[in-house]
Coordinates of N, CA and C in Angstrom, one line a residue:
M273 N 14.9 5.0 8.7 CA 13.9 5.1 7.7 C 12.7 4.3 8.2
A274 N 11.7 4.2 7.3 CA 10.4 3.5 7.7 C 10.4 2.0 7.4
R275 N 9.5 1.4 8.1 CA 9.2 0.0 7.8 C 7.9 0.0 7.0
I276 N 7.9 -0.7 5.9 CA 6.8 -0.6 4.9 C 6.3 -2.0 4.5
L277 N 5.0 -2.2 4.5 CA 4.4 -3.5 4.1 C 3.9 -3.3 2.7
V278 N 4.3 -4.1 1.7 CA 3.8 -4.0 0.3 C 2.9 -5.3 0.1
I279 N 1.7 -5.0 -0.4 CA 0.7 -6.1 -0.6 C 0.3 -6.0 -2.1
D280 N 0.7 -7.0 -2.9 CA 0.4 -7.1 -4.3 C 0.4 -8.5 -4.8
D281 N -0.5 -9.0 -5.6 CA -0.5 -10.4 -6.0 C 0.5 -10.6 -7.1
D282 N 1.0 -9.6 -7.7 CA 2.0 -9.7 -8.8 C 3.4 -9.7 -8.2
A283 N 4.1 -10.8 -8.2 CA 5.4 -11.0 -7.5 C 6.4 -10.0 -8.2
D284 N 6.3 -9.7 -9.5 CA 7.3 -8.8 -10.1 C 7.0 -7.4 -9.6
V285 N 5.8 -7.0 -9.4 CA 5.5 -5.7 -8.9 C 6.0 -5.5 -7.5
R286 N 5.8 -6.6 -6.7 CA 6.3 -6.5 -5.3 C 7.8 -6.4 -5.2
R287 N 8.5 -7.1 -6.1 CA 9.9 -7.0 -6.1 C 10.4 -5.7 -6.6
A288 N 9.7 -5.1 -7.6 CA 10.1 -3.8 -8.1 C 9.9 -2.7 -7.0
I289 N 8.8 -2.8 -6.3 CA 8.5 -1.8 -5.3 C 9.5 -2.0 -4.1
R290 N 9.7 -3.2 -3.7 CA 10.7 -3.5 -2.7 C 12.1 -2.9 -3.0
R291 N 12.6 -3.2 -4.2 CA 13.9 -2.7 -4.6 C 14.0 -1.2 -4.5
Q292 N 12.9 -0.5 -5.0 CA 12.9 1.0 -5.0 C 12.9 1.5 -3.6
L293 N 12.0 0.9 -2.7 CA 11.9 1.4 -1.3 C 13.2 1.1 -0.5
E294 N 13.8 -0.1 -0.7 CA 15.0 -0.5 0.0 C 16.1 0.4 -0.5
S295 N 16.2 0.7 -1.7 CA 17.3 1.6 -2.2 C 17.2 3.0 -1.6
D296 N 16.0 3.4 -1.1 CA 15.8 4.6 -0.4 C 16.0 4.5 1.1
G297 N 16.4 3.3 1.5 CA 16.7 3.1 3.0 C 15.6 2.5 3.8
H298 N 14.5 2.2 3.2 CA 13.3 1.6 4.0 C 13.5 0.1 4.2
E299 N 12.9 -0.4 5.3 CA 12.8 -1.8 5.5 C 11.5 -2.3 4.9
V300 N 11.4 -3.3 4.1 CA 10.2 -3.7 3.4 C 9.9 -5.2 3.7
I301 N 8.6 -5.4 4.0 CA 8.1 -6.8 4.0 C 7.0 -6.8 3.0
D302 N 6.7 -8.0 2.5 CA 5.6 -8.1 1.5 C 4.7 -9.3 1.6
A303 N 3.6 -9.2 1.0 CA 2.6 -10.2 1.0 C 1.9 -10.3 -0.3
P304 N 1.4 -11.5 -0.8 CA 0.8 -11.7 -2.1 C -0.7 -11.3 -2.1
D305 N -1.3 -11.1 -1.0 CA -2.8 -10.7 -0.9 C -3.1 -10.0 0.4
G306 N -4.3 -9.5 0.5 CA -4.7 -8.8 1.7 C -4.8 -9.6 2.9
K307 N -5.2 -10.9 2.8 CA -5.3 -11.8 3.9 C -3.9 -12.0 4.6
A308 N -2.9 -12.3 3.7 CA -1.5 -12.5 4.2 C -1.0 -11.2 4.8
G309 N -1.3 -10.1 4.1 CA -0.8 -8.8 4.5 C -1.3 -8.4 5.9
M310 N -2.6 -8.7 6.1 CA -3.2 -8.4 7.4 C -2.6 -9.2 8.5
R311 N -2.3 -10.5 8.2 CA -1.6 -11.3 9.2 C -0.3 -10.7 9.6
L312 N 0.5 -10.3 8.6 CA 1.8 -9.7 8.9 C 1.7 -8.4 9.6
F313 N 0.7 -7.6 9.2 CA 0.6 -6.3 9.9 C 0.2 -6.5 11.4
R314 N -0.7 -7.4 11.6 CA -1.2 -7.6 13.0 C 0.0 -8.2 13.9
E315 N 0.9 -9.0 13.3 CA 2.0 -9.5 14.0 C 3.0 -8.4 14.4
D316 N 3.2 -7.5 13.5 CA 4.2 -6.4 13.7 C 3.9 -5.2 12.8
P317 N 3.1 -4.3 13.3 CA 2.6 -3.2 12.4 C 3.8 -2.4 11.8
T318 N 3.5 -1.9 10.6 CA 4.5 -1.1 9.9 C 4.0 0.4 9.9
D319 N 4.9 1.2 9.4 CA 4.7 2.7 9.3 C 3.8 3.0 8.1
L320 N 3.8 2.2 7.1 CA 3.1 2.5 5.9 C 2.7 1.1 5.2
V321 N 1.5 1.1 4.6 CA 1.0 -0.1 3.9 C 0.8 0.4 2.4
V322 N 1.5 -0.3 1.5 CA 1.3 -0.1 0.1 C 0.5 -1.3 -0.4
T323 N -0.7 -1.0 -1.0 CA -1.5 -2.2 -1.4 C -2.1 -2.0 -2.8
D324 N -2.2 -3.1 -3.5 CA -3.0 -3.1 -4.8 C -4.4 -3.2 -4.4
L325 N -5.3 -3.0 -5.3 CA -6.7 -3.2 -5.1 C -7.3 -4.5 -5.5
F326 N -6.9 -5.0 -6.6 CA -7.5 -6.3 -7.1 C -6.5 -7.4 -6.9
M327 N -6.9 -8.3 -6.0 CA -6.0 -9.5 -5.6 C -6.9 -10.6 -5.2
P328 N -6.4 -11.9 -5.3 CA -7.2 -13.0 -4.8 C -7.2 -13.1 -3.3
E329 N -7.9 -13.9 -2.8 CA -8.0 -14.2 -1.3 C -8.7 -13.0 -0.6
Q330 N -8.1 -11.8 -0.7 CA -8.7 -10.6 -0.1 C -8.2 -9.4 -0.8
E331 N -9.1 -8.7 -1.4 CA -8.8 -7.5 -2.2 C -8.4 -6.3 -1.4
G332 N -8.0 -5.2 -2.1 CA -7.5 -4.1 -1.4 C -8.5 -3.3 -0.6
L333 N -9.7 -3.1 -1.1 CA -10.7 -2.3 -0.4 C -11.0 -3.0 1.0
E334 N -11.1 -4.3 1.0 CA -11.4 -5.0 2.2 C -10.2 -4.9 3.2
T335 N -9.0 -4.9 2.6 CA -7.8 -4.7 3.4 C -7.8 -3.4 4.1
I336 N -8.1 -2.3 3.3 CA -8.1 -1.0 3.8 C -9.2 -0.9 5.0
R337 N -10.3 -1.5 4.7 CA -11.4 -1.5 5.8 C -10.9 -2.1 7.0
Q338 N -10.3 -3.3 6.9 CA -9.8 -4.0 8.1 C -8.7 -3.3 8.8
L339 N -7.8 -2.6 8.0 CA -6.7 -1.8 8.7 C -7.3 -0.6 9.4
R340 N -8.3 0.1 8.9 CA -8.8 1.3 9.4 C -9.5 1.1 10.8
R341 N -10.1 0.0 10.9 CA -10.9 -0.3 12.2 C -10.0 -0.2 13.4
P342 N -9.0 -1.1 13.6 CA -8.2 -1.0 14.8 C -6.9 -0.1 14.7
F343 N -6.5 0.2 13.5 CA -5.3 1.0 13.3 C -5.6 2.3 12.5
K344 N -6.3 3.2 13.2 CA -6.8 4.4 12.6 C -5.7 5.3 12.0
D345 N -4.5 5.2 12.6 CA -3.4 6.1 12.1 C -2.5 5.6 11.1
V346 N -2.7 4.3 10.7 CA -1.8 3.7 9.7 C -1.9 4.5 8.4
K347 N -0.8 4.7 7.7 CA -0.8 5.4 6.4 C -0.9 4.3 5.3
I348 N -1.8 4.6 4.4 CA -2.1 3.6 3.3 C -1.9 4.3 1.9
L349 N -1.1 3.6 1.1 CA -0.9 4.0 -0.3 C -1.5 2.9 -1.2
V350 N -2.4 3.3 -2.1 CA -2.9 2.3 -3.0 C -2.2 2.5 -4.3
V351 N -1.7 1.4 -4.9 CA -1.1 1.3 -6.2 C -2.0 0.4 -7.1
T352 N -2.5 0.9 -8.2 CA -3.5 0.1 -8.9 C -3.4 0.4 -10.4
G353 N -3.9 -0.5 -11.2 CA -4.0 -0.3 -12.6 C -5.5 0.1 -12.9
A354 N -6.3 0.2 -11.9 CA -7.7 0.6 -12.2 C -7.7 2.1 -12.6
A355 N -8.5 2.3 -13.6 CA -8.6 3.7 -14.2 C -9.4 4.6 -13.3
P356 N -9.0 5.8 -13.1 CA -9.8 6.8 -12.3 C -11.1 7.2 -13.0
G357 N -12.1 7.6 -12.3 CA -13.3 8.1 -12.9 C -14.3 7.0 -13.1
G358 N -15.5 7.4 -13.6 CA -16.5 6.4 -14.0 C -17.3 6.0 -12.7
P359 N -18.4 5.3 -13.0 CA -19.3 4.9 -11.8 C -18.6 4.0 -10.8
L360 N -17.6 3.2 -11.2 CA -16.9 2.3 -10.3 C -15.5 2.8 -10.1
D361 N -15.3 4.0 -9.6 CA -14.0 4.6 -9.4 C -13.4 4.0 -8.1
F362 N -12.7 2.9 -8.2 CA -12.1 2.2 -7.1 C -11.1 3.0 -6.4
R363 N -10.3 3.8 -7.1 CA -9.4 4.7 -6.4 C -10.0 5.7 -5.5
A364 N -11.2 6.3 -6.0 CA -11.9 7.2 -5.1 C -12.5 6.5 -3.9
Q365 N -13.0 5.3 -4.1 CA -13.5 4.5 -3.0 C -12.4 4.2 -2.0
A366 N -11.2 3.9 -2.5 CA -10.1 3.6 -1.6 C -9.8 4.9 -0.7
T367 N -9.8 6.0 -1.4 CA -9.6 7.3 -0.6 C -10.6 7.5 0.4
L368 N -11.9 7.3 0.0 CA -13.0 7.5 1.0 C -12.9 6.6 2.1
M369 N -12.3 5.4 1.9 CA -12.2 4.4 3.0 C -11.0 4.6 3.8
G370 N -10.1 5.5 3.4 CA -9.0 5.8 4.3 C -7.6 5.8 3.7
A371 N -7.5 5.5 2.4 CA -6.2 5.5 1.7 C -5.7 7.0 1.7
A372 N -4.5 7.2 2.0 CA -4.0 8.6 2.0 C -3.6 9.1 0.7
A373 N -3.3 8.1 -0.2 CA -2.8 8.5 -1.6 C -3.0 7.3 -2.5
T374 N -3.1 7.6 -3.8 CA -3.1 6.5 -4.8 C -2.1 6.8 -5.9
L375 N -1.6 5.7 -6.5 CA -0.7 5.8 -7.7 C -1.3 4.9 -8.7
S376 N -1.3 5.3 -10.0 CA -1.7 4.5 -11.1 C -0.5 3.7 -11.6
K377 N -0.7 2.4 -11.8 CA 0.4 1.6 -12.4 C 0.3 1.8 -13.9
P378 N 1.4 1.9 -14.6 CA 2.7 1.9 -14.1 C 3.1 3.3 -13.5
F379 N 3.9 3.4 -12.5 CA 4.3 4.7 -12.0 C 5.9 4.7 -12.0
T380 N 6.4 5.9 -11.9 CA 7.9 6.0 -11.9 C 8.4 5.8 -10.5
R381 N 9.7 5.6 -10.4 CA 10.4 5.5 -9.1 C 10.2 6.8 -8.4
Q382 N 10.4 7.9 -9.1 CA 10.2 9.3 -8.5 C 8.8 9.5 -7.9
E383 N 7.8 9.0 -8.6 CA 6.4 9.1 -8.1 C 6.3 8.3 -6.9
L384 N 6.8 7.1 -6.9 CA 6.6 6.2 -5.7 C 7.4 6.8 -4.5
L385 N 8.6 7.1 -4.7 CA 9.4 7.6 -3.5 C 8.9 9.0 -3.1
G386 N 8.5 9.8 -4.0 CA 7.9 11.1 -3.6 C 6.7 11.0 -2.8
T387 N 5.8 10.1 -3.2 CA 4.5 9.9 -2.5 C 4.8 9.3 -1.1
V388 N 5.7 8.3 -1.1 CA 6.0 7.7 0.2 C 6.6 8.7 1.2
S389 N 7.5 9.5 0.7 CA 8.2 10.5 1.5 C 7.1 11.5 2.1
A390 N 6.2 11.9 1.2 CA 5.1 12.8 1.6 C 4.2 12.2 2.7
L391 N 3.9 10.9 2.5 CA 3.1 10.2 3.5 C 3.8 10.1 4.8
L392 N 5.0 9.7 4.8 CA 5.8 9.5 6.0 C 6.2 10.8 6.7
D393 N 6.4 11.9 6.0 CA 6.7 13.2 6.5 C 5.9 14.2 5.9
P394 N 4.7 14.6 6.5 CA 3.8 15.5 5.9 C 4.4 16.9 5.6
S395 N 5.5 17.2 6.2 CA 6.2 18.5 5.8 C 6.8 18.5 4.4
Q396 N 6.9 17.3 3.8 CA 7.4 17.2 2.5 C 6.3 17.3 1.4
R397 N 5.1 17.4 1.8 CA 4.0 17.5 0.8 C 4.2 18.8 0.0
P398 N 3.9 18.7 -1.3 CA 4.1 19.8 -2.2 C 3.0 20.9 -1.9

């Protein structure tokens, strides 16, 4: 299975995502913010990065920007409580910056695993 980096400032969210991904056979590492996540990714890149948008130290849009420069092929999934639409549609900005998919919190186990599967294996896209 895949190696996945989960970046979210909420420890409970990180634990929940980790449990769901590990139960599906993935190896998971995690970080509490984009700065720590970037350090882990540079040390040992992963197949997929799952990141929140709003975090201390370094938020998700900056993390996406930093990932995209040297790691053009990394797959990025944004998980956020930010509402879609409006003049400050952060989910749309994340997609424009290179996120392959976004999920709104709260999301179901099936939504997470289905999106992860589709990102890791494009033949599984609906």
